[in-house]
């Protein structure tokens, strides 16, 4: 056992070690993934920078396009015509005004035709002569004119300008030279919306990026290149102001807790600033690290990695603890198993003993069954004996009962014999008459007829003619009666087969009364009060035996002359048979015993003591009941109730 | 002068008459009132190639205006090319000659058209033989000169009479091109009194500026619409010296026996001004004119 415990310990430790190895392997994979994610994040950052640079190129191209548009105007023939006509001394009223109008038309045409996306590039175009007068009026607002004048004075060589408090607009100022002499400035006013439009039209797949771009001019942020709400502007305004000092073409990471850069205070952002070529503008791209890196943010991965490691360690510790528990549990299980085996062994032995005992018991049961069968056979024989005993008691009566019809049958046969003898005489006389007639001896024939008449008178032929049918009928009745008695006896005395028949109890009673009649008729008046009762399922012989017992008992209880009443009726779910007599009755002390086997009050040789006992059993087996009411010297009544639930009316 | 040449050369006249015979026989030479125009389903527009009124390229301010008028009438538009010398006769059937503000009927000629529309300046003598519509376009006659001419652009005084005077004063001994029987007829502006060497130009009006540049004359009178076109086309080669006339007006011309057509045009033109159609056409062909004659267009520029 101890060795096994040690072995279990080793197994637990091995499993923990394996788990540790697996854990290390997983951590190695995660670390590898982290490194790859880190590389990926660097790659994403580079991609971000590249996309910003691409945008810068596009914006630069946009600026160049705008600049070229203005430069085209600076080479326009209309301006030259104006100065040519002016040089010729033409007045505005007579000719020169037309030239100005032509310039205006040209400017208008450029404004109409220069389009980026859906927006016109130039919001306004003006021409300001070097003398300061605005030749081409871009609008009707004096304030605008002042702005153009300021713009025209801001640069002589052509430049991009952003005026103070005019962050939404960029001015491109291009000089115009007529015959190599600077004559004025073309001023184009451009909305930053055009830049937005330019990025919109070029950055359909970079929606995230384009919303983070800002134009920077002389360390001032122009409005966001793309639309931002005022709330958003306010939120990032502080941050934007802090990004001004970042070096161009450097991606910086901005954190609050771990300040890599002193001047920035916002958290989780990446900023990249780069110059727009040939312009005084820079493009500042700001994007949240989460937006840019998403799931490839190494910081996030480190957090995830740490969390996974923590849980893995927890799992290992838990596994170790579980392995120790498992070892203890294994030992306990082992001990339990041994104990169970011991118990099972004992149970097996006890089971064998029990099987032996059970076999013995089965043998005993078998013996008991055999004994019961013998007993049943004995009981059946006893019943049969008792039945035959009853018949024996009836035998004299039955013999008398048979003898009586046999007596008048014999008498009648004597009368029949006399009739045949007389009839022979008549026949002989008739043959003689026939012969005499055949020989035509008339006289003799007359004489013979006279003799025949005398014979008829002697034998009283009329009497025979009237009585003979009745006599034959009586004989037949006697034969039938004998047959009936014999049949009843035969039915009653035959050995019981246990058959169940549909019985009308009234008929069964009549059969028994017929058998017992000669026994009881001398001292009893029997009255039947049969009710309209339904048939029941029952054994005719056994019920008949019960009724016979009760009727004979009743007749025997009547010492001199008495009365037996048999009454049948239906009551509730039963049919009831009352057999009562007005005999001597039964003493109360004996009433409890009358259904006991071998109990009898009759003299030795007259009763077996089994009649009522058997009757009781028969009625019980029919699901019925039998009770007795008796008063000494007044009589006894047996009431049998049999269930009629299976009865058929 | 040209008429005289044709009359004198009978053979040429007969030849031209021969050429016109088929046209006469097909019935296009008769006068038509409004009912007849609608009945025949054709409006014949008499035009002379001139500035941006009739460009000769199938369009022009008056070409488009007449096309719209034909559409308004529900008839087909037909352009009938003519010349400044023939345009009145082609409309009225009477060739006439201007004599100051009066006229002289020279001969009967076939009627070729129903309406004149090509920047026809409203002149007194013309009103003797034709009816004008309400003014459709403003005009003025300027003096132009070659760029290197000694003529110097005047400095406007704000007084048109003074400006005209200053301009004319420079014409003494200067050669100047003019076109008789047109709005550039020198008689209309009494150029002869200036001491200028007046040279009648017989070519197309659009060719006057090139003629001046070429040196056919040191200067020329030119109506403003044509001058604006010339200044654009030959910038730096010609210059405007100053005005020789007050502001003039142009209009569409009808035969005097076609008052119904004139009335119908009046309705049509009013509609064009009201619905912006005319403004659109002016902007298309003469965008600069609003700055010069803003008052004239005050009713359509709102």
Tab-separated table of N, CA and C in Angstrom, chain B residues 7 43 78 96 117 131 147 190 282 289 292 295:
chain	number	residue	atom	x	y	z
B	7	UNK	N	-26.551	99.350	-111.659
B	7	UNK	CA	-27.476	99.898	-112.657
B	7	UNK	C	-26.755	100.171	-113.981
B	43	UNK	N	-40.799	81.930	-91.270
B	43	UNK	CA	-40.375	83.305	-90.966
B	43	UNK	C	-38.993	83.493	-91.594
B	78	UNK	N	-36.199	80.567	-91.276
B	78	UNK	CA	-35.321	80.528	-92.460
B	78	UNK	C	-34.439	81.776	-92.438
B	96	UNK	N	-33.454	102.009	-101.458
B	96	UNK	CA	-33.469	103.433	-101.091
B	96	UNK	C	-32.042	103.911	-100.857
B	117	UNK	N	-32.914	91.584	-88.493
B	117	UNK	CA	-32.378	91.530	-87.128
B	117	UNK	C	-30.903	91.225	-87.237
B	131	UNK	N	-40.288	100.040	-89.990
B	131	UNK	CA	-40.680	100.225	-88.589
B	131	UNK	C	-39.688	99.477	-87.696
B	147	UNK	N	-2.529	101.192	-83.238
B	147	UNK	CA	-1.862	101.393	-81.955
B	147	UNK	C	-0.781	102.470	-82.029
B	190	UNK	N	-21.314	114.005	-89.179
B	190	UNK	CA	-20.709	115.224	-89.752
B	190	UNK	C	-19.184	115.173	-89.717
B	282	UNK	N	-27.614	87.975	-74.090
B	282	UNK	CA	-26.650	89.093	-74.013
B	282	UNK	C	-25.377	88.623	-73.311
B	289	UNK	N	-21.067	94.356	-72.348
B	289	UNK	CA	-21.903	95.510	-72.682
B	289	UNK	C	-22.646	96.070	-71.465
B	292	UNK	N	-20.785	98.918	-69.963
B	292	UNK	CA	-20.811	100.164	-70.735
B	292	UNK	C	-22.202	100.797	-70.744
B	295	UNK	N	-27.330	101.262	-67.878
B	295	UNK	CA	-28.659	101.891	-67.770
B	295	UNK	C	-29.638	101.302	-68.768
